[in-house]
Amino acid sequence: MARRKRSRPAKPTRAASHERERERKPLWKRWWPWVSAAITIALVPLLINLVSAHYDSRLALEQAAEQEARAQAGAEKAKDAELAKEAAVLARVRPVHEEFWAWVFPEPVDESTLRTGGYAESHDERYRIFREKRGVESSASPDRIGGVLKKSSRHQVSLIGNRRETVRILEIRAHVLERTAPLSGALLTYPPQGEGDVREVLFDLDSAERRLLLPDQDQPDAAPKPFFDVKYLNLAKSEEVALDVTAFTLEHHYKWELELTVAYEGVTEEKQRIRSDGTADGPPFETAAWTSHHAGVDEKPVTYRGGSYQIEMSTGGKFERVG
C-alpha cells in the first residue's frame, strides 16, 4: 500500500512575517518612525529658518556697525571741516589791572578827567575812562629784565584747543606792528613804595627775537630763558591753559600781537595771530615806556606836554602835579 505524503505547512510570506513582527513590537516603537519622520520634516525648515535668521541678524548687525562707522567718520569729517573754519587755538584775553599803576597818554588830558579816572571806584571803570583817551595802562613798578629796569603791560591770555586731536604749541612770539617814541601827552601814576615781582611769563619787546620768556624765580636778575626751551604746551579739544603775560620796554611805545606756531594731525606747522580781544584782526596789544619826574639811570626823561601827575600814597592818596 502506497504511503501518502504528509503535506507541509505553507511558509509564511514576507509580508505576513513583517506583520507578525510589527504586532509583537510595542505600540510606541511601531509609531516612532512615523513620528520621527514627521518631526524631522517639521524641524528641518525651522532649523534652516533659525540659522538663516541668525545669519541675517548677524549680517544686519555687521552692516549696521559699518554704517554707524561710516556715519561717525562722516560726522567727524564734517566737524573737522567746521573746526577748520576757525583757528586751531582759540583765545580769551583780558588786561590784568595792577594795584599800583601808571597810565600814559598820546595827547594832553585835562586834569578833571585824570582825577576822575584816578579815583574811580574800580579798575574796570578807570580802564574805560582812560581808554577813551587812548591811554595805555602799565605797572607803576618797573621790573628788572636782563639787569635793566623796564616798564610793562600785563594781560591774561587763555589758550583753548580747537581741534579734535591734540594741538601742540611750538612757539609764541610777540610780533611788533608798530614801534614809536614814548607817548608824551600826559602821565598819571599811582606808585608803590618798592619794586614789583617779575611775572610768570614775559616778552622783552626791545629784543630782536621777542620770544616768550620764563624768568628765573630764584635769580630775578638772571636772564630769562625761552619758555619753549624748558616747557611745552599741548592742548586737547576744549582744554584751556591760562598765561599771565607781561611785555616790557625801556623807551618805546609798541603796538603788537601774539604769533603762535602750532602743529596738529596733518599739519606740521601753522602760524596764528592773536590780538588784545582774542581775535586775529582786532585792536593790538599796547605797551608803552614812561618816565616819572625822577627817571632811573637807564631811562631817558620824557617831557609830558599835558603834565605829569601822581596820586601819592605817602600823602594819603593826594592828587598832585609833579612835572
mmCIF file of C-alpha atoms in Angstrom:
data_model
loop_
_atom_site.group_PDB
_atom_site.id
_atom_site.type_symbol
_atom_site.label_atom_id
_atom_site.label_comp_id
_atom_site.label_asym_id
_atom_site.label_seq_id
_atom_site.Cartn_x
_atom_site.Cartn_y
_atom_site.Cartn_z
ATOM 1 C CA MET A 1 0.000 0.000 0.000
ATOM 2 C CA ALA A 2 1.460 3.242 -1.048
ATOM 3 C CA ARG A 3 2.419 5.783 1.628
ATOM 4 C CA ARG A 4 0.805 9.146 1.411
ATOM 5 C CA LYS A 5 2.996 12.259 1.605
ATOM 6 C CA ARG A 6 2.398 14.437 4.577
ATOM 7 C CA SER A 7 1.681 17.954 3.497
ATOM 8 C CA ARG A 8 3.952 20.630 4.994
ATOM 9 C CA PRO A 9 2.514 23.819 6.266
ATOM 10 C CA ALA A 10 2.993 26.679 3.869
ATOM 11 C CA LYS A 11 5.852 29.117 4.663
ATOM 12 C CA PRO A 12 4.680 32.488 5.826
ATOM 13 C CA THR A 13 5.111 35.220 3.307
ATOM 14 C CA ARG A 14 7.466 38.131 3.919
ATOM 15 C CA ALA A 15 4.519 40.431 4.363
ATOM 16 C CA ALA A 16 2.974 38.095 6.881
ATOM 17 C CA SER A 17 6.260 37.869 8.808
ATOM 18 C CA HIS A 18 6.597 41.600 8.846
ATOM 19 C CA GLU A 19 3.037 41.924 10.043
ATOM 20 C CA ARG A 20 3.579 39.417 12.873
ATOM 21 C CA GLU A 21 6.848 41.211 13.793
ATOM 22 C CA ARG A 22 5.058 44.531 13.820
ATOM 23 C CA GLU A 23 2.306 43.124 16.037
ATOM 24 C CA ARG A 24 4.900 41.878 18.541
ATOM 25 C CA LYS A 25 6.517 45.428 18.835
ATOM 26 C CA PRO A 26 5.255 47.895 21.395
ATOM 27 C CA LEU A 27 2.926 50.477 20.061
ATOM 28 C CA TRP A 28 5.389 53.372 20.542
ATOM 29 C CA LYS A 29 8.021 51.537 18.501
ATOM 30 C CA ARG A 30 5.549 50.908 15.763
ATOM 31 C CA TRP A 31 4.678 54.660 15.557
ATOM 32 C CA TRP A 32 8.115 56.169 16.233
ATOM 33 C CA PRO A 33 9.432 56.093 12.602
ATOM 34 C CA TRP A 34 6.420 57.997 11.512
ATOM 35 C CA VAL A 35 6.611 60.416 14.412
ATOM 36 C CA SER A 36 10.353 60.977 13.921
ATOM 37 C CA ALA A 37 9.873 61.484 10.214
ATOM 38 C CA ALA A 38 7.135 63.999 10.898
ATOM 39 C CA ILE A 39 9.304 65.779 13.485
ATOM 40 C CA THR A 40 12.222 65.836 11.074
ATOM 41 C CA ILE A 41 10.058 67.200 8.309
ATOM 42 C CA ALA A 42 8.760 69.898 10.662
ATOM 43 C CA LEU A 43 12.058 70.789 12.326
ATOM 44 C CA VAL A 44 14.386 70.943 9.353
ATOM 45 C CA PRO A 45 12.698 74.008 7.824
ATOM 46 C CA LEU A 46 12.524 75.562 11.299
ATOM 47 C CA LEU A 47 16.241 74.991 11.866
ATOM 48 C CA ILE A 48 17.000 76.318 8.421
ATOM 49 C CA ASN A 49 14.900 79.383 9.195
ATOM 50 C CA LEU A 50 16.632 79.854 12.566
ATOM 51 C CA VAL A 51 20.092 79.563 11.046
ATOM 52 C CA SER A 52 19.081 81.867 8.241
ATOM 53 C CA ALA A 53 17.583 84.361 10.699
ATOM 54 C CA HIS A 54 20.723 84.245 12.848
ATOM 55 C CA TYR A 55 22.880 84.822 9.790
ATOM 56 C CA ASP A 56 20.638 87.648 8.602
ATOM 57 C CA SER A 57 20.679 89.172 12.087
ATOM 58 C CA ARG A 58 24.452 88.942 12.320
ATOM 59 C CA LEU A 59 24.811 90.355 8.825
ATOM 60 C CA ALA A 60 22.416 93.169 9.714
ATOM 61 C CA LEU A 61 24.419 93.963 12.869
ATOM 62 C CA GLU A 62 27.677 93.990 10.934
ATOM 63 C CA GLN A 63 26.149 96.186 8.262
ATOM 64 C CA ALA A 64 24.682 98.471 10.956
ATOM 65 C CA ALA A 65 28.102 98.708 12.610
ATOM 66 C CA GLU A 66 29.692 99.523 9.261
ATOM 67 C CA GLN A 67 27.008 102.103 8.536
ATOM 68 C CA GLU A 68 27.465 103.600 12.006
ATOM 69 C CA ALA A 69 31.234 103.735 11.485
ATOM 70 C CA ARG A 70 30.747 105.412 8.119
ATOM 71 C CA ALA A 71 28.257 107.835 9.639
ATOM 72 C CA GLN A 72 30.659 108.556 12.505
ATOM 73 C CA ALA A 73 33.508 109.108 10.052
ATOM 74 C CA GLY A 74 31.272 111.396 8.020
ATOM 75 C CA ALA A 75 30.252 113.327 11.137
ATOM 76 C CA GLU A 76 33.879 113.680 12.230
ATOM 77 C CA LYS A 77 34.858 114.825 8.756
ATOM 78 C CA ALA A 78 32.063 117.396 8.819
ATOM 79 C CA LYS A 79 33.144 118.528 12.296
ATOM 80 C CA ASP A 80 36.749 118.814 11.124
ATOM 81 C CA ALA A 81 35.595 120.930 8.177
ATOM 82 C CA GLU A 82 33.613 123.143 10.569
ATOM 83 C CA LEU A 83 36.530 123.464 13.007
ATOM 84 C CA ALA A 84 38.877 124.245 10.122
ATOM 85 C CA LYS A 85 36.933 127.482 9.584
ATOM 86 C CA GLU A 86 38.345 128.653 12.933
ATOM 87 C CA ALA A 87 41.861 128.855 14.304
ATOM 88 C CA ALA A 88 43.444 125.737 15.804
ATOM 89 C CA VAL A 89 43.787 127.634 19.089
ATOM 90 C CA LEU A 90 41.068 129.958 20.366
ATOM 91 C CA ALA A 91 41.940 132.731 22.804
ATOM 92 C CA ARG A 92 40.404 134.814 25.541
ATOM 93 C CA VAL A 93 42.354 137.906 26.574
ATOM 94 C CA ARG A 94 41.855 140.437 29.313
ATOM 95 C CA PRO A 95 44.083 143.128 30.763
ATOM 96 C CA VAL A 96 45.371 142.490 34.255
ATOM 97 C CA HIS A 97 44.896 145.631 36.330
ATOM 98 C CA GLU A 98 47.707 146.366 38.744
ATOM 99 C CA GLU A 99 47.237 147.565 42.306
ATOM 100 C CA PHE A 100 49.915 150.159 41.616
ATOM 101 C CA TRP A 101 49.532 151.506 38.123
ATOM 102 C CA ALA A 102 50.542 154.109 35.561
ATOM 103 C CA TRP A 103 48.631 155.499 32.584
ATOM 104 C CA VAL A 104 50.378 157.330 29.769
ATOM 105 C CA PHE A 105 48.523 159.189 27.008
ATOM 106 C CA PRO A 106 49.387 160.225 23.438
ATOM 107 C CA GLU A 107 47.799 163.669 23.882
ATOM 108 C CA PRO A 108 47.266 166.051 26.821
ATOM 109 C CA VAL A 109 44.317 165.151 29.062
ATOM 110 C CA ASP A 110 42.524 167.676 31.266
ATOM 111 C CA GLU A 111 43.063 167.368 34.999
ATOM 112 C CA SER A 112 39.408 166.681 35.776
ATOM 113 C CA THR A 113 39.428 163.554 33.601
ATOM 114 C CA LEU A 114 42.705 162.378 35.143
ATOM 115 C CA ARG A 115 41.337 162.984 38.610
ATOM 116 C CA THR A 116 38.044 161.184 37.846
ATOM 117 C CA GLY A 117 39.815 158.154 36.391
ATOM 118 C CA GLY A 118 42.455 158.142 39.096
ATOM 119 C CA TYR A 119 39.841 157.986 41.848
ATOM 120 C CA ALA A 120 37.497 155.596 40.002
ATOM 121 C CA GLU A 121 35.824 153.022 42.237
ATOM 122 C CA SER A 122 37.094 150.077 40.216
ATOM 123 C CA HIS A 123 39.924 149.195 37.866
ATOM 124 C CA ASP A 124 37.377 148.458 35.129
ATOM 125 C CA GLU A 125 35.861 151.920 35.435
ATOM 126 C CA ARG A 126 39.314 153.533 35.328
ATOM 127 C CA TYR A 127 40.155 151.410 32.281
ATOM 128 C CA ARG A 128 37.008 152.581 30.466
ATOM 129 C CA ILE A 129 37.642 156.277 31.204
ATOM 130 C CA PHE A 130 41.303 156.266 30.246
ATOM 131 C CA ARG A 131 40.947 154.044 27.176
ATOM 132 C CA GLU A 132 38.523 156.622 25.749
ATOM 133 C CA LYS A 133 41.541 158.963 25.776
ATOM 134 C CA ARG A 134 43.686 156.255 24.107
ATOM 135 C CA GLY A 135 45.715 155.809 27.263
ATOM 136 C CA VAL A 136 47.974 152.800 27.761
ATOM 137 C CA GLU A 137 47.963 151.016 31.108
ATOM 138 C CA SER A 138 51.202 149.945 32.744
ATOM 139 C CA SER A 139 52.549 148.713 36.015
ATOM 140 C CA ALA A 140 53.897 151.506 38.200
ATOM 141 C CA SER A 141 56.597 149.105 39.413
ATOM 142 C CA PRO A 142 59.416 148.628 36.913
ATOM 143 C CA ASP A 143 60.660 145.047 36.663
ATOM 144 C CA ARG A 144 64.224 144.028 36.141
ATOM 145 C CA ILE A 145 64.864 142.052 32.975
ATOM 146 C CA GLY A 146 68.384 141.306 31.816
ATOM 147 C CA GLY A 147 69.694 143.588 34.547
ATOM 148 C CA VAL A 148 67.660 146.591 33.291
ATOM 149 C CA LEU A 149 64.540 148.049 34.903
ATOM 150 C CA LYS A 150 61.772 148.312 32.314
ATOM 151 C CA LYS A 151 58.124 149.344 32.245
ATOM 152 C CA SER A 152 55.500 146.761 31.391
ATOM 153 C CA SER A 153 51.923 145.944 30.475
ATOM 154 C CA ARG A 154 50.200 142.783 31.619
ATOM 155 C CA HIS A 155 47.482 140.554 30.178
ATOM 156 C CA GLN A 156 45.973 137.194 30.960
ATOM 157 C CA VAL A 157 45.849 135.111 27.797
ATOM 158 C CA SER A 158 43.778 131.912 27.866
ATOM 159 C CA LEU A 159 44.528 129.483 25.025
ATOM 160 C CA ILE A 160 41.925 126.838 24.124
ATOM 161 C CA GLY A 161 42.438 123.787 21.900
ATOM 162 C CA ASN A 162 40.117 123.819 18.886
ATOM 163 C CA ARG A 163 40.834 120.579 17.023
ATOM 164 C CA ARG A 164 39.626 117.017 17.702
ATOM 165 C CA GLU A 165 43.231 115.943 18.059
ATOM 166 C CA THR A 166 45.850 117.497 20.339
ATOM 167 C CA VAL A 167 47.286 120.829 19.225
ATOM 168 C CA ARG A 168 50.946 121.352 20.058
ATOM 169 C CA ILE A 169 52.119 124.931 20.513
ATOM 170 C CA LEU A 170 55.679 125.027 19.250
ATOM 171 C CA GLU A 171 56.495 128.699 19.798
ATOM 172 C CA ILE A 172 54.958 132.002 20.886
ATOM 173 C CA ARG A 173 56.490 135.322 19.916
ATOM 174 C CA ALA A 174 55.488 138.954 20.058
ATOM 175 C CA HIS A 175 55.055 140.297 16.547
ATOM 176 C CA VAL A 176 55.529 144.066 16.515
ATOM 177 C CA LEU A 177 53.097 146.010 14.329
ATOM 178 C CA GLU A 178 54.381 149.471 15.177
ATOM 179 C CA ARG A 179 57.218 150.930 17.245
ATOM 180 C CA THR A 180 57.347 154.644 18.045
ATOM 181 C CA ALA A 181 58.888 157.014 20.541
ATOM 182 C CA PRO A 182 57.378 157.084 24.058
ATOM 183 C CA LEU A 183 53.962 158.705 24.384
ATOM 184 C CA SER A 184 54.316 162.253 25.640
ATOM 185 C CA GLY A 185 50.782 163.599 26.042
ATOM 186 C CA ALA A 186 50.225 163.128 29.785
ATOM 187 C CA LEU A 187 51.119 160.787 32.618
ATOM 188 C CA LEU A 188 49.289 159.712 35.773
ATOM 189 C CA THR A 189 50.861 157.282 38.220
ATOM 190 C CA TYR A 190 49.839 155.588 41.454
ATOM 191 C CA PRO A 191 53.241 154.324 42.610
ATOM 192 C CA PRO A 192 54.049 151.842 45.389
ATOM 193 C CA GLN A 193 56.911 152.257 47.817
ATOM 194 C CA GLY A 194 59.050 149.477 46.254
ATOM 195 C CA GLU A 195 59.554 147.328 43.162
ATOM 196 C CA GLY A 196 57.142 144.666 41.947
ATOM 197 C CA ASP A 197 57.677 140.990 41.204
ATOM 198 C CA VAL A 198 58.652 139.546 37.858
ATOM 199 C CA ARG A 199 55.680 137.902 36.142
ATOM 200 C CA GLU A 200 55.213 134.272 35.243
ATOM 201 C CA VAL A 201 55.962 134.626 31.515
ATOM 202 C CA LEU A 202 57.121 137.659 29.594
ATOM 203 C CA PHE A 203 58.219 139.284 26.357
ATOM 204 C CA ASP A 204 61.102 141.703 26.066
ATOM 205 C CA LEU A 205 59.776 143.812 23.189
ATOM 206 C CA ASP A 206 63.144 145.525 22.852
ATOM 207 C CA SER A 207 64.853 142.219 21.968
ATOM 208 C CA ALA A 208 65.334 141.053 18.387
ATOM 209 C CA GLU A 209 63.595 137.660 18.710
ATOM 210 C CA ARG A 210 60.770 138.638 21.083
ATOM 211 C CA ARG A 211 60.259 135.024 22.174
ATOM 212 C CA LEU A 212 58.071 134.096 25.115
ATOM 213 C CA LEU A 213 60.404 134.010 28.124
ATOM 214 C CA LEU A 214 60.379 132.339 31.508
ATOM 215 C CA PRO A 215 62.065 134.293 34.320
ATOM 216 C CA ASP A 216 64.243 132.624 36.913
ATOM 217 C CA GLN A 217 62.232 132.945 40.120
ATOM 218 C CA ASP A 218 65.284 132.232 42.286
ATOM 219 C CA GLN A 219 67.528 134.743 40.500
ATOM 220 C CA PRO A 220 65.441 137.719 39.314
ATOM 221 C CA ASP A 221 68.493 139.432 37.837
ATOM 222 C CA ALA A 222 69.370 136.403 35.689
ATOM 223 C CA ALA A 223 68.489 136.483 32.015
ATOM 224 C CA PRO A 224 65.136 134.746 31.462
ATOM 225 C CA LYS A 225 65.098 131.566 29.379
ATOM 226 C CA PRO A 226 62.968 130.961 26.271
ATOM 227 C CA PHE A 227 59.786 129.344 27.554
ATOM 228 C CA PHE A 228 59.694 126.533 24.991
ATOM 229 C CA ASP A 229 63.280 125.567 25.716
ATOM 230 C CA VAL A 230 62.218 124.382 29.176
ATOM 231 C CA LYS A 231 58.456 123.801 28.944
ATOM 232 C CA TYR A 232 55.815 122.685 26.449
ATOM 233 C CA LEU A 233 52.154 123.436 25.756
ATOM 234 C CA ASN A 234 49.782 120.773 24.369
ATOM 235 C CA LEU A 235 46.051 121.432 24.142
ATOM 236 C CA ALA A 236 43.430 118.699 23.815
ATOM 237 C CA LYS A 237 39.999 119.579 22.401
ATOM 238 C CA SER A 238 38.497 122.372 24.552
ATOM 239 C CA GLU A 239 41.407 122.210 27.008
ATOM 240 C CA GLU A 240 42.349 125.649 28.326
ATOM 241 C CA VAL A 241 45.673 127.000 29.568
ATOM 242 C CA ALA A 242 45.986 130.497 31.048
ATOM 243 C CA LEU A 243 49.200 132.508 30.746
ATOM 244 C CA ASP A 244 49.958 135.627 32.751
ATOM 245 C CA VAL A 245 51.884 137.574 30.105
ATOM 246 C CA THR A 246 53.918 140.701 30.808
ATOM 247 C CA ALA A 247 55.507 142.691 27.970
ATOM 248 C CA PHE A 248 58.459 145.021 28.681
ATOM 249 C CA THR A 249 60.056 148.030 27.056
ATOM 250 C CA LEU A 250 62.631 150.556 28.152
ATOM 251 C CA GLU A 251 61.955 153.523 25.894
ATOM 252 C CA HIS A 252 59.383 152.802 23.169
ATOM 253 C CA HIS A 253 55.674 152.611 22.543
ATOM 254 C CA TYR A 254 54.744 149.292 20.922
ATOM 255 C CA LYS A 255 51.640 148.010 19.205
ATOM 256 C CA TRP A 256 51.969 144.262 18.911
ATOM 257 C CA GLU A 257 50.233 140.898 18.627
ATOM 258 C CA LEU A 258 50.939 137.322 19.633
ATOM 259 C CA GLU A 259 52.245 134.975 16.952
ATOM 260 C CA LEU A 260 51.723 131.276 17.694
ATOM 261 C CA THR A 261 53.334 128.426 15.795
ATOM 262 C CA VAL A 262 51.158 125.327 16.160
ATOM 263 C CA ALA A 263 51.065 121.752 14.867
ATOM 264 C CA TYR A 264 48.387 119.035 14.886
ATOM 265 C CA GLU A 265 47.440 115.934 12.903
ATOM 266 C CA GLY A 266 48.105 116.539 9.223
ATOM 267 C CA VAL A 267 49.667 119.967 9.862
ATOM 268 C CA THR A 268 53.353 120.196 10.748
ATOM 269 C CA GLU A 269 53.498 123.976 11.197
ATOM 270 C CA GLU A 270 50.889 126.727 11.124
ATOM 271 C CA LYS A 271 51.096 130.388 12.133
ATOM 272 C CA GLN A 272 48.335 132.065 14.081
ATOM 273 C CA ARG A 273 47.905 135.653 15.298
ATOM 274 C CA ILE A 274 46.120 136.776 18.476
ATOM 275 C CA ARG A 275 45.359 140.363 19.430
ATOM 276 C CA SER A 276 44.098 142.054 22.569
ATOM 277 C CA ASP A 277 40.460 140.983 22.053
ATOM 278 C CA GLY A 278 41.379 137.354 21.342
ATOM 279 C CA THR A 279 40.832 137.654 17.568
ATOM 280 C CA ALA A 280 43.329 137.745 14.722
ATOM 281 C CA ASP A 281 42.444 141.229 13.466
ATOM 282 C CA GLY A 282 41.199 143.198 16.479
ATOM 283 C CA PRO A 283 42.939 146.050 18.307
ATOM 284 C CA PRO A 284 46.592 145.243 19.023
ATOM 285 C CA PHE A 285 48.212 144.944 22.413
ATOM 286 C CA GLU A 286 49.979 148.118 23.524
ATOM 287 C CA THR A 287 52.979 148.543 25.784
ATOM 288 C CA ALA A 288 54.408 151.991 26.487
ATOM 289 C CA ALA A 289 57.525 153.246 28.213
ATOM 290 C CA TRP A 290 57.160 156.227 30.536
ATOM 291 C CA THR A 291 59.350 158.086 32.985
ATOM 292 C CA SER A 292 58.469 159.717 36.246
ATOM 293 C CA HIS A 293 59.906 163.029 37.418
ATOM 294 C CA HIS A 294 62.761 161.040 38.974
ATOM 295 C CA ALA A 295 63.836 158.977 35.951
ATOM 296 C CA GLY A 296 66.087 155.973 36.547
ATOM 297 C CA VAL A 297 69.665 155.596 35.346
ATOM 298 C CA ASP A 298 68.646 153.575 32.275
ATOM 299 C CA GLU A 299 65.743 155.843 31.326
ATOM 300 C CA LYS A 300 65.606 158.858 29.037
ATOM 301 C CA PRO A 301 63.469 161.568 30.645
ATOM 302 C CA VAL A 302 60.249 162.427 28.810
ATOM 303 C CA THR A 303 58.610 165.847 28.975
ATOM 304 C CA TYR A 304 54.834 165.441 29.040
ATOM 305 C CA ARG A 305 53.051 168.231 27.177
ATOM 306 C CA GLY A 306 49.941 167.845 29.295
ATOM 307 C CA GLY A 307 51.841 167.430 32.532
ATOM 308 C CA SER A 308 52.858 164.567 34.812
ATOM 309 C CA TYR A 309 50.580 163.740 37.749
ATOM 310 C CA GLN A 310 50.677 161.394 40.671
ATOM 311 C CA ILE A 311 48.408 160.010 43.370
ATOM 312 C CA GLU A 312 50.818 159.832 46.274
ATOM 313 C CA MET A 313 50.326 157.186 48.960
ATOM 314 C CA SER A 314 52.579 158.981 51.430
ATOM 315 C CA THR A 315 50.201 161.953 51.455
ATOM 316 C CA GLY A 316 47.052 159.886 51.896
ATOM 317 C CA GLY A 317 46.369 159.456 48.207
ATOM 318 C CA LYS A 318 46.538 163.130 47.258
ATOM 319 C CA PHE A 319 46.274 164.003 43.561
ATOM 320 C CA GLU A 320 49.100 166.353 42.590
ATOM 321 C CA ARG A 321 51.062 167.575 39.613
ATOM 322 C CA VAL A 322 54.717 166.610 39.776
ATOM 323 C CA GLY A 323 56.025 167.626 36.367
#
